[in-house]
Amino acid sequence: MNKKPLRIALFTGLFAPFLTGVSVAVHQRVRWLLEQGHEVFLIHPEINNLYPKAVGNRPMPGLDELQSFPNFSSFAFPTKPLILYKSLPQPLHYRHWNDTKLLEKFQPDIIVVEEAAQMRGLYSFFLQGYGRPVGVKYAKKTKTPIISIFHTDIVAYIRYYLGDIFFNLVSPIIPFLVKQFSESYNLNLFSSREQLAKYQKLKCQTGEYLPYQGINCEKFHPRNICYDPIPKDQRPTILFVGRITAEKNVTQLLDIYPLIAAKIPDVHLVIVGSGPLDAEIRRRAQNYQSGVTIWGESHGTQLLGWFARADVFINPSVTENFCTTNNEALASGTPVVAAVAPSTAEQVIPGYNGFLAQPNNPKDFAQKIITILENPELKAQLSQQARPSILEFDWSVCTQKFENRLYELVEIPEKLEFSNNS
């Protein structure tokens, strides 16, 4: 690297062993930055005895791997479980820990806040969270550039967790909240053009598209069929991988499945993941005996094998922001059928690497999947085109663009401004 390495303070609301796409992405991003020689101070959520024991026992890459780098340091901020999702953390209020003191000690060149809205408390509509914009007080005082990274559709999450009635009551003030939150940061990065457009309509300030959310295309590959978890099972397989939660529309999988099975009796639906709706999904799956497998969590080569083994990857969620699992399936050569939603049209090209289905429409999902499974030539074509369609989002390419943007912000601090309302 020809440029001087940066001192990067990186706050994240989610990190291993809390299993989410954000946690995985943050780990990959930090590791890549360390490999380039940057000094990274990671401020991440602590794991404590308030969480289910299974959370702390996950075989996820995390601090142990990063601590082998001499240019890495970290701090675990105090947390308690999210009110409506006991396996995910929320920061304690700023009365209990001080982001400014941490930054004064490290003196970063730039501050990155991943899932800043979640850390402030928007997931719980301010019933929990840090209570003020993370990192901003120090950034304003020292004129240090600070950026926020949007991973998820926070507004959609609020609707799912708090319900339509409450959401309709608060929806008039959401643009005000989005504006107030976003103007606290010099830059708010979105990995999806559609998601950025949605939030700009909600008065998001200083928003910018940057494809920072890549995947390891060398790791996710069709050759991982050698890790097939069910090698003796020759049934056509539909795969879902993700958290078993309301905002992922996971219950719709069991509305879609019988419609497909009516046409393709030996079809096999595999649901990989865990979450608050586990019990409901397992109860409903009993109606289909061996036709539906609730696998639970999967890691390492076994997970790679699932992506390569599947005939179709299904994603009914409408709350994604450039969904990681969609890309992992495509890189593995598996066609994707996903709900029409912000960002999915940037990943799934209908008739080329999969299909888009109407949201909350099991019949449309079923028909799209039946079309693929009943047409071997079409399936082969979609599979062949899936991997090339996503190579531009390889992790190294995306993170290089992210690093370039960090340097630009550090080199032109005089152009950065802060709102007086932050």
PDB file of N, CA and C in Angstrom, residues 55-149:
ATOM      1  N   VAL A  55     -25.933 -18.652  22.078  1.00  0.00           N
ATOM      2  CA  VAL A  55     -25.377 -17.496  21.365  1.00  0.00           C
ATOM      3  C   VAL A  55     -23.860 -17.456  21.524  1.00  0.00           C
ATOM      4  N   GLY A  56     -23.388 -17.656  22.739  1.00  0.00           N
ATOM      5  CA  GLY A  56     -21.951 -17.555  22.989  1.00  0.00           C
ATOM      6  C   GLY A  56     -21.138 -18.723  22.491  1.00  0.00           C
ATOM      7  N   ASN A  57     -21.804 -19.805  22.088  1.00  0.00           N
ATOM      8  CA  ASN A  57     -21.090 -21.013  21.668  1.00  0.00           C
ATOM      9  C   ASN A  57     -20.993 -21.180  20.154  1.00  0.00           C
ATOM     10  N   ARG A  58     -21.363 -20.168  19.400  1.00  0.00           N
ATOM     11  CA  ARG A  58     -21.362 -20.300  17.940  1.00  0.00           C
ATOM     12  C   ARG A  58     -19.936 -20.351  17.394  1.00  0.00           C
ATOM     13  N   PRO A  59     -19.700 -21.244  16.430  1.00  0.00           N
ATOM     14  CA  PRO A  59     -18.364 -21.345  15.807  1.00  0.00           C
ATOM     15  C   PRO A  59     -18.179 -20.310  14.701  1.00  0.00           C
ATOM     16  N   MET A  60     -18.228 -19.033  15.071  1.00  0.00           N
ATOM     17  CA  MET A  60     -18.096 -17.944  14.103  1.00  0.00           C
ATOM     18  C   MET A  60     -16.713 -17.317  14.187  1.00  0.00           C
ATOM     19  N   PRO A  61     -16.149 -16.895  13.050  1.00  0.00           N
ATOM     20  CA  PRO A  61     -14.910 -16.107  13.106  1.00  0.00           C
ATOM     21  C   PRO A  61     -15.175 -14.804  13.847  1.00  0.00           C
ATOM     22  N   GLY A  62     -14.297 -14.451  14.765  1.00  0.00           N
ATOM     23  CA  GLY A  62     -14.521 -13.255  15.559  1.00  0.00           C
ATOM     24  C   GLY A  62     -13.235 -12.663  16.081  1.00  0.00           C
ATOM     25  N   LEU A  63     -13.252 -12.261  17.348  1.00  0.00           N
ATOM     26  CA  LEU A  63     -12.106 -11.569  17.935  1.00  0.00           C
ATOM     27  C   LEU A  63     -10.837 -12.412  17.929  1.00  0.00           C
ATOM     28  N   ASP A  64     -10.967 -13.697  18.178  1.00  0.00           N
ATOM     29  CA  ASP A  64      -9.776 -14.547  18.243  1.00  0.00           C
ATOM     30  C   ASP A  64      -8.951 -14.450  16.965  1.00  0.00           C
ATOM     31  N   GLU A  65      -9.622 -14.424  15.843  1.00  0.00           N
ATOM     32  CA  GLU A  65      -8.920 -14.346  14.560  1.00  0.00           C
ATOM     33  C   GLU A  65      -8.279 -12.977  14.368  1.00  0.00           C
ATOM     34  N   LEU A  66      -8.982 -11.906  14.752  1.00  0.00           N
ATOM     35  CA  LEU A  66      -8.478 -10.550  14.534  1.00  0.00           C
ATOM     36  C   LEU A  66      -7.346 -10.200  15.489  1.00  0.00           C
ATOM     37  N   GLN A  67      -7.346 -10.790  16.670  1.00  0.00           N
ATOM     38  CA  GLN A  67      -6.332 -10.449  17.668  1.00  0.00           C
ATOM     39  C   GLN A  67      -4.933 -10.917  17.288  1.00  0.00           C
ATOM     40  N   SER A  68      -4.833 -11.705  16.239  1.00  0.00           N
ATOM     41  CA  SER A  68      -3.509 -12.104  15.762  1.00  0.00           C
ATOM     42  C   SER A  68      -2.799 -10.976  15.021  1.00  0.00           C
ATOM     43  N   PHE A  69      -3.531  -9.917  14.701  1.00  0.00           N
ATOM     44  CA  PHE A  69      -2.944  -8.766  14.005  1.00  0.00           C
ATOM     45  C   PHE A  69      -2.425  -7.765  15.046  1.00  0.00           C
ATOM     46  N   PRO A  70      -1.155  -7.345  14.943  1.00  0.00           N
ATOM     47  CA  PRO A  70      -0.614  -6.385  15.910  1.00  0.00           C
ATOM     48  C   PRO A  70      -1.243  -5.000  15.804  1.00  0.00           C
ATOM     49  N   ASN A  71      -1.869  -4.706  14.671  1.00  0.00           N
ATOM     50  CA  ASN A  71      -2.484  -3.396  14.436  1.00  0.00           C
ATOM     51  C   ASN A  71      -3.965  -3.396  14.794  1.00  0.00           C
ATOM     52  N   PHE A  72      -4.400  -4.360  15.612  1.00  0.00           N
ATOM     53  CA  PHE A  72      -5.811  -4.462  16.001  1.00  0.00           C
ATOM     54  C   PHE A  72      -5.960  -4.254  17.503  1.00  0.00           C
ATOM     55  N   SER A  73      -6.999  -3.522  17.881  1.00  0.00           N
ATOM     56  CA  SER A  73      -7.390  -3.390  19.282  1.00  0.00           C
ATOM     57  C   SER A  73      -8.909  -3.348  19.345  1.00  0.00           C
ATOM     58  N   SER A  74      -9.475  -3.557  20.532  1.00  0.00           N
ATOM     59  CA  SER A  74     -10.926  -3.634  20.618  1.00  0.00           C
ATOM     60  C   SER A  74     -11.422  -3.236  21.993  1.00  0.00           C
ATOM     61  N   PHE A  75     -12.705  -2.942  22.049  1.00  0.00           N
ATOM     62  CA  PHE A  75     -13.394  -2.652  23.303  1.00  0.00           C
ATOM     63  C   PHE A  75     -14.807  -3.188  23.186  1.00  0.00           C
ATOM     64  N   ALA A  76     -15.265  -3.928  24.212  1.00  0.00           N
ATOM     65  CA  ALA A  76     -16.621  -4.470  24.219  1.00  0.00           C
ATOM     66  C   ALA A  76     -17.506  -3.573  25.083  1.00  0.00           C
ATOM     67  N   PHE A  77     -18.457  -2.882  24.447  1.00  0.00           N
ATOM     68  CA  PHE A  77     -19.336  -2.001  25.219  1.00  0.00           C
ATOM     69  C   PHE A  77     -20.463  -2.816  25.875  1.00  0.00           C
ATOM     70  N   PRO A  78     -20.970  -2.343  27.023  1.00  0.00           N
ATOM     71  CA  PRO A  78     -22.001  -3.091  27.754  1.00  0.00           C
ATOM     72  C   PRO A  78     -23.317  -3.136  26.987  1.00  0.00           C
ATOM     73  N   THR A  79     -23.996  -4.273  27.086  1.00  0.00           N
ATOM     74  CA  THR A  79     -25.233  -4.476  26.333  1.00  0.00           C
ATOM     75  C   THR A  79     -26.281  -5.204  27.175  1.00  0.00           C
ATOM     76  N   LYS A  80     -27.484  -5.201  26.657  1.00  0.00           N
ATOM     77  CA  LYS A  80     -28.541  -6.089  27.136  1.00  0.00           C
ATOM     78  C   LYS A  80     -29.368  -6.500  25.918  1.00  0.00           C
ATOM     79  N   PRO A  81     -30.128  -7.589  26.024  1.00  0.00           N
ATOM     80  CA  PRO A  81     -30.857  -8.089  24.849  1.00  0.00           C
ATOM     81  C   PRO A  81     -31.897  -7.094  24.333  1.00  0.00           C
ATOM     82  N   LEU A  82     -32.060  -7.085  23.018  1.00  0.00           N
ATOM     83  CA  LEU A  82     -33.109  -6.309  22.373  1.00  0.00           C
ATOM     84  C   LEU A  82     -34.461  -6.780  22.893  1.00  0.00           C
ATOM     85  N   ILE A  83     -35.343  -5.858  23.188  1.00  0.00           N
ATOM     86  CA  ILE A  83     -36.624  -6.170  23.826  1.00  0.00           C
ATOM     87  C   ILE A  83     -37.368  -7.286  23.104  1.00  0.00           C
ATOM     88  N   LEU A  84     -37.454  -7.190  21.792  1.00  0.00           N
ATOM     89  CA  LEU A  84     -38.275  -8.131  21.029  1.00  0.00           C
ATOM     90  C   LEU A  84     -37.465  -9.232  20.355  1.00  0.00           C
ATOM     91  N   TYR A  85     -36.156  -9.281  20.645  1.00  0.00           N
ATOM     92  CA  TYR A  85     -35.312 -10.295  20.003  1.00  0.00           C
ATOM     93  C   TYR A  85     -34.155 -10.586  20.957  1.00  0.00           C
ATOM     94  N   LYS A  86     -34.351 -11.538  21.839  1.00  0.00           N
ATOM     95  CA  LYS A  86     -33.453 -11.753  22.971  1.00  0.00           C
ATOM     96  C   LYS A  86     -32.061 -12.236  22.579  1.00  0.00           C
ATOM     97  N   SER A  87     -31.878 -12.633  21.320  1.00  0.00           N
ATOM     98  CA  SER A  87     -30.562 -13.117  20.894  1.00  0.00           C
ATOM     99  C   SER A  87     -29.711 -12.029  20.271  1.00  0.00           C
ATOM    100  N   LEU A  88     -30.224 -10.808  20.190  1.00  0.00           N
ATOM    101  CA  LEU A  88     -29.464  -9.693  19.624  1.00  0.00           C
ATOM    102  C   LEU A  88     -29.263  -8.605  20.671  1.00  0.00           C
ATOM    103  N   PRO A  89     -28.140  -7.885  20.586  1.00  0.00           N
ATOM    104  CA  PRO A  89     -27.790  -6.917  21.624  1.00  0.00           C
ATOM    105  C   PRO A  89     -28.252  -5.498  21.324  1.00  0.00           C
ATOM    106  N   GLN A  90     -28.397  -4.733  22.383  1.00  0.00           N
ATOM    107  CA  GLN A  90     -28.554  -3.287  22.313  1.00  0.00           C
ATOM    108  C   GLN A  90     -27.547  -2.653  23.261  1.00  0.00           C
ATOM    109  N   PRO A  91     -26.900  -1.568  22.853  1.00  0.00           N
ATOM    110  CA  PRO A  91     -25.949  -0.896  23.752  1.00  0.00           C
ATOM    111  C   PRO A  91     -26.676  -0.327  24.968  1.00  0.00           C
ATOM    112  N   LEU A  92     -26.005  -0.324  26.103  1.00  0.00           N
ATOM    113  CA  LEU A  92     -26.538   0.419  27.227  1.00  0.00           C
ATOM    114  C   LEU A  92     -26.411   1.918  26.939  1.00  0.00           C
ATOM    115  N   HIS A  93     -27.182   2.701  27.654  1.00  0.00           N
ATOM    116  CA  HIS A  93     -27.223   4.155  27.479  1.00  0.00           C
ATOM    117  C   HIS A  93     -25.847   4.781  27.723  1.00  0.00           C
ATOM    118  N   TYR A  94     -25.638   5.960  27.148  1.00  0.00           N
ATOM    119  CA  TYR A  94     -24.326   6.600  27.267  1.00  0.00           C
ATOM    120  C   TYR A  94     -23.966   6.953  28.710  1.00  0.00           C
ATOM    121  N   ARG A  95     -24.906   6.865  29.627  1.00  0.00           N
ATOM    122  CA  ARG A  95     -24.567   7.047  31.041  1.00  0.00           C
ATOM    123  C   ARG A  95     -23.669   5.919  31.546  1.00  0.00           C
ATOM    124  N   HIS A  96     -23.685   4.777  30.846  1.00  0.00           N
ATOM    125  CA  HIS A  96     -22.952   3.595  31.306  1.00  0.00           C
ATOM    126  C   HIS A  96     -21.600   3.399  30.628  1.00  0.00           C
ATOM    127  N   TRP A  97     -21.369   4.037  29.480  1.00  0.00           N
ATOM    128  CA  TRP A  97     -20.065   3.961  28.830  1.00  0.00           C
ATOM    129  C   TRP A  97     -19.921   5.165  27.917  1.00  0.00           C
ATOM    130  N   ASN A  98     -18.691   5.513  27.604  1.00  0.00           N
ATOM    131  CA  ASN A  98     -18.447   6.789  26.950  1.00  0.00           C
ATOM    132  C   ASN A  98     -17.666   6.627  25.653  1.00  0.00           C
ATOM    133  N   ASP A  99     -18.348   6.827  24.527  1.00  0.00           N
ATOM    134  CA  ASP A  99     -17.694   6.701  23.223  1.00  0.00           C
ATOM    135  C   ASP A  99     -16.621   7.770  23.035  1.00  0.00           C
ATOM    136  N   THR A 100     -16.848   8.954  23.561  1.00  0.00           N
ATOM    137  CA  THR A 100     -15.905  10.054  23.378  1.00  0.00           C
ATOM    138  C   THR A 100     -14.560   9.754  24.046  1.00  0.00           C
ATOM    139  N   LYS A 101     -14.610   9.208  25.259  1.00  0.00           N
ATOM    140  CA  LYS A 101     -13.354   8.882  25.955  1.00  0.00           C
ATOM    141  C   LYS A 101     -12.563   7.813  25.210  1.00  0.00           C
ATOM    142  N   LEU A 102     -13.276   6.835  24.644  1.00  0.00           N
ATOM    143  CA  LEU A 102     -12.597   5.800  23.868  1.00  0.00           C
ATOM    144  C   LEU A 102     -11.882   6.403  22.665  1.00  0.00           C
ATOM    145  N   LEU A 103     -12.549   7.332  21.995  1.00  0.00           N
ATOM    146  CA  LEU A 103     -11.979   7.951  20.801  1.00  0.00           C
ATOM    147  C   LEU A 103     -10.850   8.913  21.155  1.00  0.00           C
ATOM    148  N   GLU A 104     -10.972   9.596  22.267  1.00  0.00           N
ATOM    149  CA  GLU A 104      -9.892  10.505  22.692  1.00  0.00           C
ATOM    150  C   GLU A 104      -8.601   9.727  22.938  1.00  0.00           C
ATOM    151  N   LYS A 105      -8.728   8.527  23.448  1.00  0.00           N
ATOM    152  CA  LYS A 105      -7.550   7.711  23.710  1.00  0.00           C
ATOM    153  C   LYS A 105      -6.938   7.177  22.418  1.00  0.00           C
ATOM    154  N   PHE A 106      -7.781   6.786  21.447  1.00  0.00           N
ATOM    155  CA  PHE A 106      -7.277   6.197  20.206  1.00  0.00           C
ATOM    156  C   PHE A 106      -6.867   7.246  19.173  1.00  0.00           C
ATOM    157  N   GLN A 107      -7.570   8.379  19.127  1.00  0.00           N
ATOM    158  CA  GLN A 107      -7.304   9.472  18.189  1.00  0.00           C
ATOM    159  C   GLN A 107      -7.297   8.986  16.728  1.00  0.00           C
ATOM    160  N   PRO A 108      -8.460   8.589  16.215  1.00  0.00           N
ATOM    161  CA  PRO A 108      -8.541   8.042  14.854  1.00  0.00           C
ATOM    162  C   PRO A 108      -8.423   9.111  13.775  1.00  0.00           C
ATOM    163  N   ASP A 109      -8.062   8.661  12.583  1.00  0.00           N
ATOM    164  CA  ASP A 109      -8.116   9.530  11.405  1.00  0.00           C
ATOM    165  C   ASP A 109      -9.545   9.624  10.875  1.00  0.00           C
ATOM    166  N   ILE A 110     -10.313   8.563  11.096  1.00  0.00           N
ATOM    167  CA  ILE A 110     -11.693   8.516  10.623  1.00  0.00           C
ATOM    168  C   ILE A 110     -12.476   7.549  11.505  1.00  0.00           C
ATOM    169  N   ILE A 111     -13.787   7.817  11.630  1.00  0.00           N
ATOM    170  CA  ILE A 111     -14.672   6.990  12.449  1.00  0.00           C
ATOM    171  C   ILE A 111     -15.734   6.377  11.549  1.00  0.00           C
ATOM    172  N   VAL A 112     -15.932   5.083  11.683  1.00  0.00           N
ATOM    173  CA  VAL A 112     -16.957   4.357  10.923  1.00  0.00           C
ATOM    174  C   VAL A 112     -17.946   3.777  11.931  1.00  0.00           C
ATOM    175  N   VAL A 113     -19.241   4.004  11.686  1.00  0.00           N
ATOM    176  CA  VAL A 113     -20.272   3.461  12.573  1.00  0.00           C
ATOM    177  C   VAL A 113     -21.183   2.560  11.752  1.00  0.00           C
ATOM    178  N   GLU A 114     -21.104   1.277  11.995  1.00  0.00           N
ATOM    179  CA  GLU A 114     -21.930   0.303  11.288  1.00  0.00           C
ATOM    180  C   GLU A 114     -23.234   0.111  12.061  1.00  0.00           C
ATOM    181  N   GLU A 115     -24.349   0.163  11.345  1.00  0.00           N
ATOM    182  CA  GLU A 115     -25.664   0.069  11.981  1.00  0.00           C
ATOM    183  C   GLU A 115     -25.823   1.140  13.061  1.00  0.00           C
ATOM    184  N   ALA A 116     -25.511   2.391  12.684  1.00  0.00           N
ATOM    185  CA  ALA A 116     -25.579   3.500  13.640  1.00  0.00           C
ATOM    186  C   ALA A 116     -26.994   3.706  14.173  1.00  0.00           C
ATOM    187  N   ALA A 117     -27.993   3.516  13.309  1.00  0.00           N
ATOM    188  CA  ALA A 117     -29.384   3.695  13.748  1.00  0.00           C
ATOM    189  C   ALA A 117     -29.756   2.676  14.810  1.00  0.00           C
ATOM    190  N   GLN A 118     -29.301   1.458  14.630  1.00  0.00           N
ATOM    191  CA  GLN A 118     -29.561   0.402  15.612  1.00  0.00           C
ATOM    192  C   GLN A 118     -28.879   0.726  16.943  1.00  0.00           C
ATOM    193  N   MET A 119     -27.639   1.215  16.877  1.00  0.00           N
ATOM    194  CA  MET A 119     -26.913   1.531  18.105  1.00  0.00           C
ATOM    195  C   MET A 119     -27.580   2.679  18.860  1.00  0.00           C
ATOM    196  N   ARG A 120     -28.122   3.636  18.142  1.00  0.00           N
ATOM    197  CA  ARG A 120     -28.763   4.767  18.819  1.00  0.00           C
ATOM    198  C   ARG A 120     -30.075   4.361  19.478  1.00  0.00           C
ATOM    199  N   GLY A 121     -30.743   3.337  18.928  1.00  0.00           N
ATOM    200  CA  GLY A 121     -31.973   2.859  19.563  1.00  0.00           C
ATOM    201  C   GLY A 121     -33.189   2.821  18.672  1.00  0.00           C
ATOM    202  N   LEU A 122     -33.000   2.988  17.350  1.00  0.00           N
ATOM    203  CA  LEU A 122     -34.162   3.028  16.466  1.00  0.00           C
ATOM    204  C   LEU A 122     -34.874   1.684  16.355  1.00  0.00           C
ATOM    205  N   TYR A 123     -34.153   0.563  16.557  1.00  0.00           N
ATOM    206  CA  TYR A 123     -34.799  -0.754  16.485  1.00  0.00           C
ATOM    207  C   TYR A 123     -35.936  -0.856  17.489  1.00  0.00           C
ATOM    208  N   SER A 124     -35.734  -0.276  18.665  1.00  0.00           N
ATOM    209  CA  SER A 124     -36.744  -0.346  19.718  1.00  0.00           C
ATOM    210  C   SER A 124     -37.513   0.961  19.850  1.00  0.00           C
ATOM    211  N   PHE A 125     -37.405   1.807  18.836  1.00  0.00           N
ATOM    212  CA  PHE A 125     -38.019   3.131  18.838  1.00  0.00           C
ATOM    213  C   PHE A 125     -37.643   3.899  20.104  1.00  0.00           C
ATOM    214  N   PHE A 126     -36.340   3.858  20.399  1.00  0.00           N
ATOM    215  CA  PHE A 126     -35.693   4.623  21.473  1.00  0.00           C
ATOM    216  C   PHE A 126     -36.036   4.136  22.881  1.00  0.00           C
ATOM    217  N   LEU A 127     -36.651   2.964  22.989  1.00  0.00           N
ATOM    218  CA  LEU A 127     -36.852   2.376  24.310  1.00  0.00           C
ATOM    219  C   LEU A 127     -35.534   1.834  24.857  1.00  0.00           C
ATOM    220  N   GLN A 128     -34.588   1.533  23.954  1.00  0.00           N
ATOM    221  CA  GLN A 128     -33.253   1.080  24.322  1.00  0.00           C
ATOM    222  C   GLN A 128     -32.242   1.852  23.466  1.00  0.00           C
ATOM    223  N   GLY A 129     -30.991   1.460  23.568  1.00  0.00           N
ATOM    224  CA  GLY A 129     -29.970   2.056  22.718  1.00  0.00           C
ATOM    225  C   GLY A 129     -29.093   3.062  23.440  1.00  0.00           C
ATOM    226  N   TYR A 130     -28.106   3.583  22.716  1.00  0.00           N
ATOM    227  CA  TYR A 130     -27.100   4.467  23.297  1.00  0.00           C
ATOM    228  C   TYR A 130     -27.673   5.832  23.678  1.00  0.00           C
ATOM    229  N   GLY A 131     -28.695   6.275  22.969  1.00  0.00           N
ATOM    230  CA  GLY A 131     -29.376   7.510  23.355  1.00  0.00           C
ATOM    231  C   GLY A 131     -28.884   8.766  22.677  1.00  0.00           C
ATOM    232  N   ARG A 132     -27.795   8.664  21.921  1.00  0.00           N
ATOM    233  CA  ARG A 132     -27.308   9.797  21.138  1.00  0.00           C
ATOM    234  C   ARG A 132     -26.498   9.236  19.983  1.00  0.00           C
ATOM    235  N   PRO A 133     -26.224  10.039  18.953  1.00  0.00           N
ATOM    236  CA  PRO A 133     -25.471   9.535  17.788  1.00  0.00           C
ATOM    237  C   PRO A 133     -24.064   9.093  18.192  1.00  0.00           C
ATOM    238  N   VAL A 134     -23.735   7.856  17.911  1.00  0.00           N
ATOM    239  CA  VAL A 134     -22.464   7.279  18.326  1.00  0.00           C
ATOM    240  C   VAL A 134     -21.298   7.948  17.597  1.00  0.00           C
ATOM    241  N   GLY A 135     -20.297   8.358  18.353  1.00  0.00           N
ATOM    242  CA  GLY A 135     -19.076   8.904  17.788  1.00  0.00           C
ATOM    243  C   GLY A 135     -19.115  10.363  17.398  1.00  0.00           C
ATOM    244  N   VAL A 136     -20.298  10.964  17.379  1.00  0.00           N
ATOM    245  CA  VAL A 136     -20.460  12.297  16.791  1.00  0.00           C
ATOM    246  C   VAL A 136     -19.887  13.401  17.675  1.00  0.00           C
ATOM    247  N   LYS A 137     -20.027  13.271  18.980  1.00  0.00           N
ATOM    248  CA  LYS A 137     -19.527  14.327  19.878  1.00  0.00           C
ATOM    249  C   LYS A 137     -18.027  14.530  19.682  1.00  0.00           C
ATOM    250  N   TYR A 138     -17.277  13.436  19.650  1.00  0.00           N
ATOM    251  CA  TYR A 138     -15.826  13.534  19.430  1.00  0.00           C
ATOM    252  C   TYR A 138     -15.523  14.053  18.026  1.00  0.00           C
ATOM    253  N   ALA A 139     -16.251  13.549  17.037  1.00  0.00           N
ATOM    254  CA  ALA A 139     -15.993  13.952  15.651  1.00  0.00           C
ATOM    255  C   ALA A 139     -16.177  15.448  15.459  1.00  0.00           C
ATOM    256  N   LYS A 140     -17.213  16.003  16.059  1.00  0.00           N
ATOM    257  CA  LYS A 140     -17.466  17.441  15.929  1.00  0.00           C
ATOM    258  C   LYS A 140     -16.378  18.248  16.633  1.00  0.00           C
ATOM    259  N   LYS A 141     -15.977  17.778  17.805  1.00  0.00           N
ATOM    260  CA  LYS A 141     -14.986  18.516  18.596  1.00  0.00           C
ATOM    261  C   LYS A 141     -13.629  18.548  17.908  1.00  0.00           C
ATOM    262  N   THR A 142     -13.270  17.445  17.256  1.00  0.00           N
ATOM    263  CA  THR A 142     -11.941  17.322  16.654  1.00  0.00           C
ATOM    264  C   THR A 142     -11.952  17.475  15.134  1.00  0.00           C
ATOM    265  N   LYS A 143     -13.148  17.649  14.567  1.00  0.00           N
ATOM    266  CA  LYS A 143     -13.312  17.715  13.109  1.00  0.00           C
ATOM    267  C   LYS A 143     -12.787  16.453  12.415  1.00  0.00           C
ATOM    268  N   THR A 144     -13.002  15.327  13.062  1.00  0.00           N
ATOM    269  CA  THR A 144     -12.647  14.033  12.483  1.00  0.00           C
ATOM    270  C   THR A 144     -13.786  13.534  11.612  1.00  0.00           C
ATOM    271  N   PRO A 145     -13.520  13.119  10.379  1.00  0.00           N
ATOM    272  CA  PRO A 145     -14.611  12.618   9.536  1.00  0.00           C
ATOM    273  C   PRO A 145     -15.258  11.375  10.147  1.00  0.00           C
ATOM    274  N   ILE A 146     -16.581  11.293  10.026  1.00  0.00           N
ATOM    275  CA  ILE A 146     -17.326  10.166  10.579  1.00  0.00           C
ATOM    276  C   ILE A 146     -18.414   9.753   9.599  1.00  0.00           C
ATOM    277  N   ILE A 147     -18.526   8.455   9.350  1.00  0.00           N
ATOM    278  CA  ILE A 147     -19.518   7.961   8.403  1.00  0.00           C
ATOM    279  C   ILE A 147     -20.384   6.892   9.056  1.00  0.00           C
ATOM    280  N   SER A 148     -21.604   6.824   8.568  1.00  0.00           N
ATOM    281  CA  SER A 148     -22.557   5.808   9.010  1.00  0.00           C
ATOM    282  C   SER A 148     -22.799   4.835   7.867  1.00  0.00           C
ATOM    283  N   ILE A 149     -22.874   3.550   8.203  1.00  0.00           N
ATOM    284  CA  ILE A 149     -23.136   2.526   7.191  1.00  0.00           C
ATOM    285  C   ILE A 149     -24.492   1.888   7.449  1.00  0.00           C
TER     286      ILE A 149
END
